[in-house]
Amino acid sequence: MQTSKKNKNIIGIIQSFLILILVVLVIFMMIQISRLQGTARVINYAGLVRGATQREVKLEITGNQNDELIKYLDDILLGLRYQDGHYNLVKLNDEEYQGKLKIQSDYWDKLKTEIEAVRNKGYENTDIVNMSEIYFTMADETVSAAESYSEKIAIKIRTIELLSALDMLILVILVIMQTLKAMQMAMQNRLLEQKAFVDAHTGLPNKNACNELLNKKDIITGSTACIMFDLNNLKTVNDTMGHSAGDQLIMNFSKFLRSVIPEKDFVGRYGGDEFIAVIYHTNEAEIKEILKVLYREKDILNSYENQIPIDYACGWALSSDNMSCTMQMLLDDADANMYKNKQLCKKYN
């Protein structure tokens, strides 16, 4: 019992620890998901910067100035770096990405200066084409860094999902183990309860079960009968044929009673050679008929060869004869009547 309780406490501690781990994993996952939110939008706009800058340079080379496009690119870069602007962009907390973005943003300022030079001197007299290619490479590296950051977050989330699934699997296994253990304990308790209230030799309710029925203090409301049986020849069989024969006689008698008395009614072994039956919702005529059938079946059994003869005394009482009796009072009356019957049997034998 002590070991079982200790194991139960250990399992409880493990379960609590696993639940705590699961809570931490869920919180960590929520943090990672919040970091991942908006990453796709950042990657998209970082890519737009790359393409839109090339378009702006081509427009400037062909003499088509576009200050609105420059302002558009300024706003996007500002939003990417500081989470400002009109595009609901988030700031990615990644050193590599932020480093690439800063280099790109700083070079964008230089590229804008070169665009101004194109407007004043013509693109032939500037390094705009080469700078545009350099800027494109920088923008491409920024996009790659953002995609790499997104993939790292996704890997973390997948790892957390696997760990959470493993944690929950272990919890489920522990719950199943506890459930099976509880079922086993319940079954053992039922078996112990059965042993406490079932006569091991006959399979009938034992004295404990009989006493539990008899100890009810309620007044019997329905018409109930109690029959007390006493095996007359058990001692003789034990002395002449041995205790194994006596045990067999008890077994035969219990089967005999149970085969005649209706299944709905109670039959129990009250003591060594004493048995009681409680017949519910009955009357005097039915009790006399049951006793008549018992005597007839007894004679039939005793007519068989090698049959240990059954001989018994019995007495009965009906609750309708005493409207204020309890089960114990009814048994006492049946026992008194059984004693009279036993004395009568001795007188004629």
Coordinates of C-alpha atoms in Angstrom, one line a residue:
M1 CA 0.0 0.0 0.0
Q2 CA 2.8 2.4 0.9
T3 CA 4.7 1.6 -2.3
S4 CA 1.5 2.1 -4.3
K5 CA 0.9 5.5 -2.7
K6 CA 4.6 6.5 -3.3
N7 CA 4.3 5.5 -7.0
K8 CA 1.0 7.5 -7.3
N9 CA 2.8 10.6 -5.8
I10 CA 5.7 10.2 -8.2
I11 CA 3.3 10.0 -11.2
G12 CA 1.5 13.1 -9.9
I13 CA 4.7 15.0 -9.7
I14 CA 5.7 13.9 -13.2
Q15 CA 2.3 15.0 -14.5
S16 CA 2.6 18.4 -12.9
F17 CA 6.0 18.8 -14.3
L18 CA 4.9 17.8 -17.8
I19 CA 1.9 20.2 -17.6
L20 CA 4.3 23.0 -16.5
I21 CA 6.5 22.2 -19.5
L22 CA 3.5 22.2 -21.8
V23 CA 2.4 25.7 -20.5
V24 CA 6.0 27.0 -21.1
L25 CA 6.1 25.5 -24.6
V26 CA 2.7 27.1 -25.4
I27 CA 3.8 30.5 -24.2
F28 CA 7.1 30.2 -26.2
M29 CA 5.1 29.1 -29.3
M30 CA 2.8 32.2 -28.9
I31 CA 5.9 34.4 -28.7
Q32 CA 7.4 32.8 -31.8
I33 CA 4.1 33.1 -33.7
S34 CA 3.9 36.8 -32.8
R35 CA 7.4 37.2 -34.2
L36 CA 6.4 35.4 -37.3
Q37 CA 3.3 37.5 -37.8
G38 CA 4.0 40.2 -40.4
T39 CA 7.2 38.6 -41.6
A40 CA 5.6 37.7 -44.9
R41 CA 4.5 41.3 -45.4
V42 CA 8.1 42.5 -44.6
I43 CA 9.6 40.0 -47.2
N44 CA 7.0 41.2 -49.7
Y45 CA 7.8 44.9 -49.2
A46 CA 11.5 44.3 -49.1
G47 CA 11.1 42.6 -52.5
L48 CA 9.1 45.6 -53.7
V49 CA 11.9 47.9 -52.8
R50 CA 14.3 45.8 -54.9
G51 CA 12.1 46.0 -58.0
A52 CA 10.8 49.5 -57.5
T53 CA 14.3 50.9 -57.2
Q54 CA 15.3 49.4 -60.5
R55 CA 12.2 51.0 -62.1
E56 CA 13.1 54.4 -60.6
V57 CA 16.6 54.2 -61.9
K58 CA 15.3 53.3 -65.4
L59 CA 12.8 56.2 -65.3
E60 CA 15.6 58.7 -64.3
I61 CA 17.9 57.4 -67.1
T62 CA 15.2 58.0 -69.6
G63 CA 14.5 61.5 -68.3
N64 CA 11.2 60.6 -66.5
Q65 CA 11.6 62.0 -63.0
N66 CA 9.3 60.4 -60.3
D67 CA 9.6 62.0 -56.9
E68 CA 6.5 60.1 -55.7
L69 CA 8.2 56.8 -56.3
I70 CA 11.2 58.0 -54.4
K71 CA 9.0 59.0 -51.5
Y72 CA 7.2 55.6 -51.7
L73 CA 10.6 53.9 -51.4
D74 CA 11.6 56.2 -48.5
D75 CA 8.4 55.3 -46.6
I76 CA 8.9 51.6 -47.1
L77 CA 12.5 51.6 -45.9
L78 CA 11.5 53.7 -42.9
G79 CA 8.8 51.2 -42.0
L80 CA 11.1 48.3 -42.4
R81 CA 13.8 49.8 -40.1
Y82 CA 11.7 51.5 -37.5
Q83 CA 8.2 50.0 -37.9
D84 CA 6.9 53.5 -39.0
G85 CA 5.2 54.6 -42.1
H86 CA 1.9 53.8 -43.7
Y87 CA 2.3 50.2 -44.6
N88 CA 1.8 48.4 -41.2
L89 CA 5.3 46.8 -41.4
V90 CA 6.9 45.2 -38.4
K91 CA 10.5 45.4 -37.2
L92 CA 12.2 42.0 -37.4
N93 CA 14.4 41.3 -34.4
D94 CA 17.2 39.7 -36.3
E95 CA 20.7 41.1 -36.2
E96 CA 21.7 39.8 -39.7
Y97 CA 18.5 41.2 -41.3
Q98 CA 18.8 44.5 -39.5
G99 CA 22.5 44.8 -40.5
K100 CA 21.7 44.1 -44.2
L101 CA 18.8 46.5 -44.1
K102 CA 20.9 49.3 -42.6
I103 CA 23.6 48.9 -45.3
Q104 CA 20.8 48.9 -47.9
S105 CA 19.2 52.0 -46.4
D106 CA 22.5 53.9 -46.1
Y107 CA 23.3 53.0 -49.7
W108 CA 19.8 54.2 -50.8
D109 CA 20.7 57.7 -49.5
K110 CA 23.8 57.6 -51.8
L111 CA 21.7 56.3 -54.7
K112 CA 19.3 59.2 -54.2
T113 CA 22.3 61.6 -54.4
E114 CA 23.3 59.9 -57.6
I115 CA 19.8 60.2 -59.0
E116 CA 20.0 64.0 -58.3
A117 CA 23.3 64.1 -60.2
V118 CA 21.6 62.3 -63.1
R119 CA 19.0 65.0 -63.2
N120 CA 21.6 67.7 -63.2
K121 CA 24.4 66.2 -65.4
G122 CA 22.8 63.3 -67.3
Y123 CA 23.2 59.7 -66.5
E124 CA 26.3 59.3 -68.8
N125 CA 28.2 61.5 -66.4
T126 CA 27.3 59.4 -63.3
D127 CA 27.8 56.0 -61.9
I128 CA 24.0 55.4 -61.6
V129 CA 23.9 52.1 -63.5
N130 CA 26.7 50.4 -61.5
M131 CA 25.3 51.8 -58.2
S132 CA 21.9 50.5 -59.2
E133 CA 23.3 47.0 -59.6
I134 CA 25.1 47.2 -56.3
Y135 CA 21.9 48.3 -54.6
F136 CA 19.9 45.5 -56.2
T137 CA 22.4 43.0 -54.7
M138 CA 22.1 44.6 -51.3
A139 CA 18.3 44.5 -51.5
D140 CA 18.4 40.9 -52.6
E141 CA 20.6 40.1 -49.5
T142 CA 18.1 41.9 -47.3
V143 CA 15.2 39.9 -48.7
S144 CA 17.3 36.6 -48.2
A145 CA 18.0 37.6 -44.6
A146 CA 14.3 38.2 -43.9
E147 CA 13.4 34.9 -45.5
S148 CA 16.1 33.1 -43.4
Y149 CA 14.7 34.8 -40.2
S150 CA 11.2 33.6 -41.2
E151 CA 12.5 30.0 -41.8
K152 CA 14.3 30.0 -38.4
I153 CA 11.1 31.1 -36.6
A154 CA 9.2 28.4 -38.5
I155 CA 11.7 25.7 -37.5
K156 CA 11.4 26.8 -33.9
I157 CA 7.6 26.6 -34.1
R158 CA 7.8 23.1 -35.7
T159 CA 10.2 22.0 -32.9
I160 CA 7.9 23.4 -30.2
E161 CA 5.0 21.6 -31.9
L162 CA 6.9 18.3 -31.8
L163 CA 8.0 18.8 -28.2
S164 CA 4.4 19.7 -27.2
A165 CA 3.0 16.6 -29.0
L166 CA 5.6 14.4 -27.2
D167 CA 4.7 16.1 -23.9
M168 CA 1.0 15.5 -24.4
L169 CA 1.6 11.9 -25.5
I170 CA 3.5 11.2 -22.3
L171 CA 0.7 12.9 -20.4
V172 CA -1.9 10.7 -22.2
I173 CA 0.2 7.6 -21.4
L174 CA 0.4 8.5 -17.8
V175 CA -3.4 9.2 -17.6
I176 CA -4.1 5.8 -19.3
M177 CA -1.7 4.1 -16.8
Q178 CA -3.5 5.8 -13.9
T179 CA -6.9 4.9 -15.4
L180 CA -5.9 1.3 -15.8
K181 CA -4.4 1.3 -12.3
A182 CA -7.6 2.7 -10.9
M183 CA -9.7 0.1 -12.8
Q184 CA -7.4 -2.6 -11.4
M185 CA -7.8 -1.2 -7.9
A186 CA -11.6 -1.0 -8.3
M187 CA -11.6 -4.6 -9.5
Q188 CA -9.5 -5.7 -6.6
N189 CA -11.8 -3.8 -4.2
R190 CA -14.8 -5.5 -5.8
L191 CA -13.1 -8.9 -5.4
L192 CA -12.3 -8.1 -1.7
E193 CA -15.8 -6.9 -1.2
Q194 CA -17.1 -10.1 -2.7
K195 CA -14.8 -12.2 -0.5
A196 CA -16.1 -10.2 2.5
F197 CA -19.7 -11.0 1.7
V198 CA -19.6 -14.3 -0.2
D199 CA -19.2 -17.7 1.4
A200 CA -16.1 -19.3 -0.2
H201 CA -17.4 -22.8 0.1
T202 CA -21.0 -22.4 -1.3
G203 CA -20.8 -19.2 -3.2
L204 CA -23.9 -17.9 -1.3
P205 CA -23.9 -14.7 0.7
N206 CA -22.1 -15.3 4.0
K207 CA -22.8 -14.4 7.6
N208 CA -21.6 -10.8 7.0
A209 CA -24.0 -10.4 4.1
C210 CA -26.8 -12.0 6.2
N211 CA -26.1 -9.6 9.1
E212 CA -26.0 -6.6 6.8
L213 CA -29.5 -7.5 5.7
L214 CA -30.7 -8.3 9.2
N215 CA -29.2 -5.2 10.8
K216 CA -31.5 -2.9 8.9
K217 CA -33.6 -1.1 11.5
D218 CA -36.4 -0.2 9.1
I219 CA -39.9 -1.6 9.7
I220 CA -40.8 -4.0 7.0
T221 CA -43.5 -2.5 4.8
G222 CA -44.1 -5.2 2.3
S223 CA -45.2 -8.7 3.0
T224 CA -41.9 -10.5 3.5
A225 CA -41.1 -14.0 4.9
C226 CA -38.0 -15.3 6.5
I227 CA -37.2 -19.1 6.5
M228 CA -34.5 -20.5 8.8
F229 CA -32.9 -23.9 7.8
D230 CA -30.7 -26.2 9.9
L231 CA -29.0 -29.3 8.6
N232 CA -29.9 -32.1 11.0
N233 CA -27.3 -34.6 10.0
L234 CA -24.2 -32.6 9.4
K235 CA -22.4 -33.7 12.6
T236 CA -23.3 -37.3 11.9
V237 CA -21.9 -37.1 8.3
N238 CA -18.7 -35.5 9.6
D239 CA -18.3 -38.1 12.3
T240 CA -19.0 -41.2 10.1
M241 CA -18.0 -40.1 6.6
G242 CA -15.4 -37.4 7.2
H243 CA -15.3 -33.6 6.9
S244 CA -15.0 -33.7 3.1
A245 CA -18.3 -35.5 3.0
G246 CA -19.7 -32.9 5.4
D247 CA -18.4 -30.1 3.1
Q248 CA -20.1 -31.8 0.1
L249 CA -23.4 -32.0 2.1
I250 CA -23.2 -28.3 2.7
M251 CA -22.5 -27.7 -1.0
N252 CA -25.4 -30.0 -2.0
F253 CA -27.8 -28.3 0.4
S254 CA -26.9 -24.8 -0.8
K255 CA -27.5 -25.8 -4.4
F256 CA -30.7 -27.5 -3.4
L257 CA -32.0 -24.3 -1.7
R258 CA -30.9 -22.0 -4.5
S259 CA -32.5 -24.3 -7.2
V260 CA -36.0 -24.1 -5.6
I261 CA -36.2 -20.7 -4.0
P262 CA -36.9 -18.0 -6.7
E263 CA -33.8 -16.1 -8.0
K264 CA -35.3 -12.7 -6.9
D265 CA -35.2 -13.8 -3.3
F266 CA -32.3 -14.0 -0.8
V267 CA -30.6 -17.2 0.2
G268 CA -27.5 -17.1 2.5
R269 CA -25.4 -19.3 4.7
Y270 CA -25.9 -17.9 8.2
G271 CA -23.5 -20.3 10.0
G272 CA -21.9 -23.7 9.8
D273 CA -25.1 -25.7 9.2
E274 CA -27.6 -22.8 9.3
F275 CA -29.1 -21.1 6.2
I276 CA -31.7 -18.4 5.8
A277 CA -34.0 -17.4 3.0
V278 CA -35.8 -14.1 2.7
I279 CA -38.9 -14.2 0.4
Y280 CA -40.1 -10.8 -0.8
H281 CA -43.7 -9.8 -1.8
T282 CA -45.1 -13.1 -0.7
N283 CA -47.9 -14.7 1.3
E284 CA -48.5 -17.7 3.5
A285 CA -49.8 -19.9 0.6
E286 CA -46.6 -19.2 -1.5
I287 CA -44.3 -20.0 1.5
K288 CA -46.1 -23.3 2.1
E289 CA -45.8 -24.1 -1.6
I290 CA -42.1 -23.4 -1.5
L291 CA -41.6 -25.6 1.5
K292 CA -43.7 -28.3 -0.1
V293 CA -41.5 -28.2 -3.2
L294 CA -38.4 -28.3 -1.1
Y295 CA -39.5 -31.5 0.7
R296 CA -40.4 -33.1 -2.6
E297 CA -37.1 -32.2 -4.2
K298 CA -35.3 -33.4 -1.0
D299 CA -36.9 -36.8 -1.3
I300 CA -36.0 -37.1 -5.0
L301 CA -32.4 -36.2 -4.3
N302 CA -32.2 -38.7 -1.4
S303 CA -33.4 -41.5 -3.6
Y304 CA -30.3 -41.3 -5.8
E305 CA -27.5 -43.8 -5.1
N306 CA -24.3 -42.5 -3.5
Q307 CA -26.2 -39.4 -2.5
I308 CA -25.3 -38.1 0.9
P309 CA -28.8 -37.8 2.5
I310 CA -30.2 -34.4 3.2
D311 CA -32.2 -33.9 6.3
Y312 CA -33.1 -30.5 7.7
A313 CA -35.4 -28.6 10.1
C314 CA -36.9 -25.3 9.2
G315 CA -39.1 -22.6 10.5
W316 CA -40.6 -19.5 9.0
A317 CA -42.3 -16.2 9.9
L318 CA -44.3 -13.8 7.9
S319 CA -44.1 -10.0 8.4
S320 CA -47.8 -9.6 7.8
D321 CA -48.3 -11.4 11.2
N322 CA -46.5 -8.6 12.9
M323 CA -46.9 -5.2 11.2
S324 CA -44.1 -3.5 13.2
C325 CA -41.3 -6.0 12.9
T326 CA -37.8 -5.6 11.5
M327 CA -35.8 -8.1 9.6
Q328 CA -34.0 -9.2 12.8
M329 CA -37.3 -9.7 14.6
L330 CA -38.6 -11.7 11.6
L331 CA -35.5 -13.9 11.8
D332 CA -35.9 -14.4 15.5
D333 CA -39.5 -15.6 15.0
A334 CA -38.4 -17.9 12.1
D335 CA -35.5 -19.3 14.3
A336 CA -37.9 -20.0 17.2
N337 CA -40.2 -21.8 14.8
M338 CA -37.2 -23.7 13.4
Y339 CA -36.2 -24.8 16.9
K340 CA -39.8 -26.2 17.5
N341 CA -39.6 -28.0 14.1
K342 CA -36.2 -29.4 15.1
Q343 CA -37.5 -30.7 18.4
L344 CA -40.4 -32.2 16.6
C345 CA -38.1 -34.0 14.1
K346 CA -36.1 -35.5 17.0
K347 CA -39.3 -36.7 18.7
Y348 CA -40.3 -38.7 15.6
N349 CA -36.8 -39.9 14.7

